[in-house]
Coordinates of C-alpha atoms and ligand atoms in Angstrom, one line a residue:
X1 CA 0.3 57.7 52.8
X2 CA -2.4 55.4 52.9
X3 CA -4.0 54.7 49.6
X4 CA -7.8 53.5 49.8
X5 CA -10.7 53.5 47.4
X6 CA -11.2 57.0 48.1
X7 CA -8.5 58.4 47.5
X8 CA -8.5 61.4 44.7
X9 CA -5.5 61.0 42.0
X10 CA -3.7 64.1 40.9
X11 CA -0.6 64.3 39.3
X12 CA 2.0 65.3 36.8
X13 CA 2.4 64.7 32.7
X14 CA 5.3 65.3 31.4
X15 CA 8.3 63.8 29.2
X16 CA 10.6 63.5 31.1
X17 CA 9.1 64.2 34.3
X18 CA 11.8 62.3 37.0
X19 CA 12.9 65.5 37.9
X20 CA 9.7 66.8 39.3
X21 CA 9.6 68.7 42.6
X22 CA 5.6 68.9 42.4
X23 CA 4.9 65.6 43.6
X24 CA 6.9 65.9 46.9
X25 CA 5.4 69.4 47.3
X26 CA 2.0 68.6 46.7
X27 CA 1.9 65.2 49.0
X28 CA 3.6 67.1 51.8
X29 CA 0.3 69.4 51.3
X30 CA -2.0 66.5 51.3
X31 CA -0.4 64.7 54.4
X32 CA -0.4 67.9 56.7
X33 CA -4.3 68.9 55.8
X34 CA -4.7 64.6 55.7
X35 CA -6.7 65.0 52.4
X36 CA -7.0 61.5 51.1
X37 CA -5.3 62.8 47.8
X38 CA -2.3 61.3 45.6
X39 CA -0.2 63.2 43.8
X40 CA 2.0 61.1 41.0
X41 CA 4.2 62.0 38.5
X42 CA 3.2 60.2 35.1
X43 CA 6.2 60.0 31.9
X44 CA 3.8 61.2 28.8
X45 CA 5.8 60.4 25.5
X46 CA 4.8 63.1 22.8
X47 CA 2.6 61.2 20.9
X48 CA 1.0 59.3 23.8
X49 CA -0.6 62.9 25.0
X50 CA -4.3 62.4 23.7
X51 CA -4.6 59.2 24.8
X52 CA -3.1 60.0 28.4
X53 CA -5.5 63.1 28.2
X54 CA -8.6 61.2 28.0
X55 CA -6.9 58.5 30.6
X56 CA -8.1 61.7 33.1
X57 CA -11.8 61.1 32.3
X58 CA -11.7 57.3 32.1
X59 CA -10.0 57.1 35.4
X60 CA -11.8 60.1 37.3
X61 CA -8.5 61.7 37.9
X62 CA -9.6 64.9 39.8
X63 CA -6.4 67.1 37.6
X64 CA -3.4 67.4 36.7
X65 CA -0.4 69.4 35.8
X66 CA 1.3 69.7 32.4
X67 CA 4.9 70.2 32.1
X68 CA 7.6 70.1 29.1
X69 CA 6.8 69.4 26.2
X70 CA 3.0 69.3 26.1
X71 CA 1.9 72.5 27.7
X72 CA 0.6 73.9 24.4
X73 CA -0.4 70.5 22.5
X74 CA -2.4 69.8 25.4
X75 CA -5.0 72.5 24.3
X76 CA -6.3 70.6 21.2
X77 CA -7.4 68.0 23.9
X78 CA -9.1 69.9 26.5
X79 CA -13.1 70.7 26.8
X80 CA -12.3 74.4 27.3
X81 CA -9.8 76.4 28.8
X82 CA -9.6 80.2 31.0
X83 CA -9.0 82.7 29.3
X84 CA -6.3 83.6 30.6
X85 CA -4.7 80.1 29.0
X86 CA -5.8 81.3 25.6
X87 CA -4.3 85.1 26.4
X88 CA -0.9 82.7 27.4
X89 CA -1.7 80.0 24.8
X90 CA -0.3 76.9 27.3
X91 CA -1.7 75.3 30.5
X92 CA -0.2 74.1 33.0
X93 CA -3.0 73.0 35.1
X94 CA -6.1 70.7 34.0
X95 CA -9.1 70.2 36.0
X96 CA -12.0 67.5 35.4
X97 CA -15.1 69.1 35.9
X98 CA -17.2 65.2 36.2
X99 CA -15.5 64.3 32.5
X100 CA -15.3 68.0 31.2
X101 CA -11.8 69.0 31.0
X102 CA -10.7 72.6 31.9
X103 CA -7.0 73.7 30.8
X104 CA -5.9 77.0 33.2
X105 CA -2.7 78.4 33.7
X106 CA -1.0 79.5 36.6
X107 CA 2.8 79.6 35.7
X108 CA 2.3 83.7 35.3
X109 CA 0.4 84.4 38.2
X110 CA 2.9 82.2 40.0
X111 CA 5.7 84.4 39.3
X112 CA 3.7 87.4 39.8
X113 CA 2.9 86.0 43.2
X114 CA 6.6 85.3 43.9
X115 CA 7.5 89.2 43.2
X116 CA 4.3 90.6 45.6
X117 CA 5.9 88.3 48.4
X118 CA 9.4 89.5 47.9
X119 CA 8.1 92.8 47.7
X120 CA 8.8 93.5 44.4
X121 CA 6.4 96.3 42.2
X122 CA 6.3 96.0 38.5
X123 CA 4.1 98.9 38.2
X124 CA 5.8 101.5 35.7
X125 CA 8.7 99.9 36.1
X126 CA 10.9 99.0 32.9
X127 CA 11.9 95.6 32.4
X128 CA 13.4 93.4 30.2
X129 CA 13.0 89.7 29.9
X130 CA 15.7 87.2 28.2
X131 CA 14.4 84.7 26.7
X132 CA 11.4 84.4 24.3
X133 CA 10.0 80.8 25.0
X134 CA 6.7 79.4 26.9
X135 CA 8.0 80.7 30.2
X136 CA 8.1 84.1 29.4
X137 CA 5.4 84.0 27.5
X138 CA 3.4 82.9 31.1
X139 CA 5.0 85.9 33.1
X140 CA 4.9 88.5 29.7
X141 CA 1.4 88.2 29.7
X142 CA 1.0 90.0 33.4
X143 CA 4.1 91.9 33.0
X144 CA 3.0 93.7 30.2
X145 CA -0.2 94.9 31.8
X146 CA 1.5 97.0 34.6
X147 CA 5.3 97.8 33.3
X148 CA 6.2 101.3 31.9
X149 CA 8.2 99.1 29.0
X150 CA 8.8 95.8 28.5
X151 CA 11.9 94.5 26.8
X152 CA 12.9 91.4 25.6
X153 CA 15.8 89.9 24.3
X154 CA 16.3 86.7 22.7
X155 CA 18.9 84.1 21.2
X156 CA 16.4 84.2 18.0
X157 CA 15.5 87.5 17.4
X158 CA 12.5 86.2 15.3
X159 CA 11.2 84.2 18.1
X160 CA 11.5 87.6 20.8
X161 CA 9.6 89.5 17.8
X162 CA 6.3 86.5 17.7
X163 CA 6.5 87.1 21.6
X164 CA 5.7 91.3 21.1
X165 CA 3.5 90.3 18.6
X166 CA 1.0 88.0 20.4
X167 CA 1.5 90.4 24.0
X168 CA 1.0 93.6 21.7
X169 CA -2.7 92.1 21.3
X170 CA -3.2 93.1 25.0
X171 CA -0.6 96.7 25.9
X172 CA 1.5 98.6 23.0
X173 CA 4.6 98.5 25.8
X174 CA 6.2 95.5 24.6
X175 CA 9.7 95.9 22.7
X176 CA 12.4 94.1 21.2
X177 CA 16.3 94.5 22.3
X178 CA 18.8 93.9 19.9
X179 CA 22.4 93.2 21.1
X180 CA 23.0 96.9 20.6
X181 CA 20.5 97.9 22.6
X182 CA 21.7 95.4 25.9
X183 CA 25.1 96.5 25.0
X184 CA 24.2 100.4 25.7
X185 CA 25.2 101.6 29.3
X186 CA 22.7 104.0 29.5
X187 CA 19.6 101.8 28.5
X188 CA 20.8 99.1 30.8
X189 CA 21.2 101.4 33.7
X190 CA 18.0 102.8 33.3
X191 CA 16.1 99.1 33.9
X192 CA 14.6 98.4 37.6
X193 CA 14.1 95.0 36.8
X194 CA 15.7 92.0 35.0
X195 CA 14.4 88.9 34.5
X196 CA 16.1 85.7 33.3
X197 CA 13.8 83.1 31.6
X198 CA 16.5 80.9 29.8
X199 CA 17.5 77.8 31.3
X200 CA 21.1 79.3 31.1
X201 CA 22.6 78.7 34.7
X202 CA 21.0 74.9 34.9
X203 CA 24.6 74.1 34.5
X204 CA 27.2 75.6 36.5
X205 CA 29.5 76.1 33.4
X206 CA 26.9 77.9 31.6
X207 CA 27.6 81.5 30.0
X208 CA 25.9 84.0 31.7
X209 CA 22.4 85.2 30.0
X210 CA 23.8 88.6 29.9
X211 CA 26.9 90.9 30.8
X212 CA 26.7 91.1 34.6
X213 CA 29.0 94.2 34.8
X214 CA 26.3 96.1 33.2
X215 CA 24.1 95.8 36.9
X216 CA 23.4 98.0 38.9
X217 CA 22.7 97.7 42.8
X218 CA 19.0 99.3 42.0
X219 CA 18.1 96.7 40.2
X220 CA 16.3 93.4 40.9
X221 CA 17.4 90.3 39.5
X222 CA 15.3 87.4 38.4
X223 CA 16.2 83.8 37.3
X224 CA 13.4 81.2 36.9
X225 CA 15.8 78.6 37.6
X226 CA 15.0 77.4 40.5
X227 CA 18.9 77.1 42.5
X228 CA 20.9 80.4 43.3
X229 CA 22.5 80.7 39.6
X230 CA 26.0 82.5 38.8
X231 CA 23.9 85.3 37.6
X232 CA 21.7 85.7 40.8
X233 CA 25.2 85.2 42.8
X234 CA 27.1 88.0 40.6
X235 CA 24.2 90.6 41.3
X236 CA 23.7 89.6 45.0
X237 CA 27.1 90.4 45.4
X238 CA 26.6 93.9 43.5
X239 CA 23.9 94.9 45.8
X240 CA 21.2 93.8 43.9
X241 CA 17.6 92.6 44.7
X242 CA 17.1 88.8 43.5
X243 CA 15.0 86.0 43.3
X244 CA 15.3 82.6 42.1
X245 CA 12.1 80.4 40.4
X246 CA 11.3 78.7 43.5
X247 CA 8.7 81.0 44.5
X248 CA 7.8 80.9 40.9
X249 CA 7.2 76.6 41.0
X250 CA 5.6 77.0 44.7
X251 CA 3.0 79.4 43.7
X252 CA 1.9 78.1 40.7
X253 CA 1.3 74.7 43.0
X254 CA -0.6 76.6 45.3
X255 CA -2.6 78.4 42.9
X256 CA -3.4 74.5 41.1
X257 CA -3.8 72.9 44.9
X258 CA -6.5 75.3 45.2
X259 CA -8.3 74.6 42.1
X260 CA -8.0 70.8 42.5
X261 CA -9.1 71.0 46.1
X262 CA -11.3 73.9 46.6
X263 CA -9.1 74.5 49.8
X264 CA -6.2 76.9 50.3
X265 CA -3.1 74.4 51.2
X266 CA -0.7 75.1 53.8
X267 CA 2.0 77.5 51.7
X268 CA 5.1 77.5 54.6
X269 CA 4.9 73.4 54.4
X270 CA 5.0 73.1 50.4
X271 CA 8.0 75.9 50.7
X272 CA 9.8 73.8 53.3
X273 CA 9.4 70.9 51.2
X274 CA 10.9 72.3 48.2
X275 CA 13.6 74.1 50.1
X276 CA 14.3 70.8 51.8
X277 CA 15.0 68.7 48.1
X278 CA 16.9 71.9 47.5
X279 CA 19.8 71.5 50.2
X280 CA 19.8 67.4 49.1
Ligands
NAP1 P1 11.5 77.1 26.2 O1 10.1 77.4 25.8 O2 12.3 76.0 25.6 O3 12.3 78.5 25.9 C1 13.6 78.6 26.2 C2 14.1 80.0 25.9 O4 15.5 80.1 26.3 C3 14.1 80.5 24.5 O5 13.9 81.8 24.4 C4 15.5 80.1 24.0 O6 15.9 80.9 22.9 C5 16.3 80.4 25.2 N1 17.5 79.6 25.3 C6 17.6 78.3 25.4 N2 18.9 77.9 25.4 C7 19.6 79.0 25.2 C8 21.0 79.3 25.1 N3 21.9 78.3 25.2 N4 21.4 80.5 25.0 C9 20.6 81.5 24.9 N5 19.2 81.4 25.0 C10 18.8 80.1 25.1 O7 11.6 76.9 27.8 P2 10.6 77.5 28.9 O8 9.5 76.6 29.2 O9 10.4 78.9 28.6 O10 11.6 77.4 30.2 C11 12.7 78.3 30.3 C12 13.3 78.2 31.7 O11 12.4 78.6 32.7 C13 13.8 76.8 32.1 O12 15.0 76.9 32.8 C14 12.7 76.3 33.0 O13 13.2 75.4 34.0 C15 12.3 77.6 33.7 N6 10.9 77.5 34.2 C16 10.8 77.7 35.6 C17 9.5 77.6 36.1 C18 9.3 77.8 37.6 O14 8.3 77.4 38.1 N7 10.3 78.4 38.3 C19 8.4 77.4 35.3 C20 8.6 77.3 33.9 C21 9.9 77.3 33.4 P3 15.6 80.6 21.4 O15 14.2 81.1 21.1 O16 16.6 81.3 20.6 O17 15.7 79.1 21.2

């Protein structure tokens, strides 16, 4: 990479952020299109946030994205954001029109996207999502709009109940499952699609987000974790559909790249990437 006084600054804020996978996916972009861009990961401490934000203006970075923990704080910050940020209430992706700061989102459509590609329809279909927190909140928003029902089911109940309040603003399908409810064979077997959005299965000793011998070989089974967790491995080897978050982090770079760029960036070379720090 060969930094000049042209080249555009993108990047990451996060705390912490050494983990990121966007840097390496988005520079791989860069280098195969040779767009004199930089992508770099920046550590943002909580209460360092404003002053980073408006670090975008005074250095003409062209955007950036916004990771844990700042992805709803970062609002107060911003010139104005999509709507369908406010809908989600976080961004993830913030754009510097000459100094005016835009906050999108593209965390839901990202998932969304990584469902079309596997083939998977979410029309009228019932689903349930565990977990209650900013990530399902992303991928509620355009689940809601096309499921038959959508159920979720959370560690704090009152936490899964703010999530059906906010999505029932937009589609009346939205419902809480008790334990009782995940517990019943009859409303579990009637699901077409599961959806883990805890980051249970990070670790390899985690407990599984719910009881696998409840699936079915009809269904399809989501994790947002990025790896192959013990929950995706259990229903593959039921017979079930599933899919891991990768698709979910690569499409929400794409969909970013694009606004950042104005181009549409080469989606098989940003996959390889990430597949390639996968099997490090
Ligand atoms: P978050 O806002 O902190 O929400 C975490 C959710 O998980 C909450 O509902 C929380 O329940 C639940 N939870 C946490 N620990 C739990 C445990 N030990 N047992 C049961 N439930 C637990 O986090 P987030 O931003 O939504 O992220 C969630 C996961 O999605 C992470 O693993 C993250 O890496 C992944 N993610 C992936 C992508 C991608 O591109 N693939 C994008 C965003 C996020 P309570 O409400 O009860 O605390």
């Amino acid at each position: 990479m060969n930094i000049s006084g042209k080249t555009k600054i993108v990047g990451i804020f996060g705390y912490p952020v050494e983990h990121t996978l966007s840097p390496v996916m988005h520079n791989s972009a860069f280098k195969h299109l040779n767009l004199d861009f930089c992508y770099v990961p920046f550590s943002v401490r909580p209460e360092m946030l404003e002053n980073a934000i408006k670090g975008i203006r005074a250095l003409n970075i062209v955007g950036v994205n916004i990771t844990i923990p700042h992805k709803e704080a970062v609002i107060a910050f911003l010139d104005d954001i999509s709507d369908e940020a406010r809908f989600i209430g976080s961004v993830n992706t913030i754009k510097n029109f000459d100094g005016k700061l835009i906050g999108f989102n593209t965390d839901g459509k990202g998932f969304i996207k990584s469902l079309e590609e596997a083939n998977i329809k979410i029309d009228n279909k019932k689903i349930l999502m565990i977990g209650a927190g900013g990530a399902a909140r992303a991928i509620g928003f355009y689940l809601c709009q096309e499921a038959d029902k959508l159920y979720i089911y959370n560690r704090s109940i009152k936490r899964a109940e703010m999530l059906q309040n906010h999505l029932a603003h937009f589609k009346n399908n939205v419902l809480v499952a008790k334990e009782s409810l995940i517990c019943s064979k009859e409303f579990f077997s009637d699901l077409d699609i599961i959806i883990n959005t805890t980051p249970l299965g990070l670790k390899s000793d985690d407990p599984l987000p719910l009881n696998a011998d409840m699936l079915k070989k009809h269904q399809v089974v989501c994790d947002l974790i990025y790896k192959q967790t013990n929950l995706l491995h259990i229903a593959s080897t039921i017979g079930c559909k599933t899919i891991n978050g990768m698709g979910m982090l690569l499409w929400q770079g794409v969909l970013a790249f694009e606004k950042w760029t104005g181009i549409q960036p080469p989606v098989e070379i940003m996959r390889r990437t990430l597949m390639n720090h996968f099997l490090k």
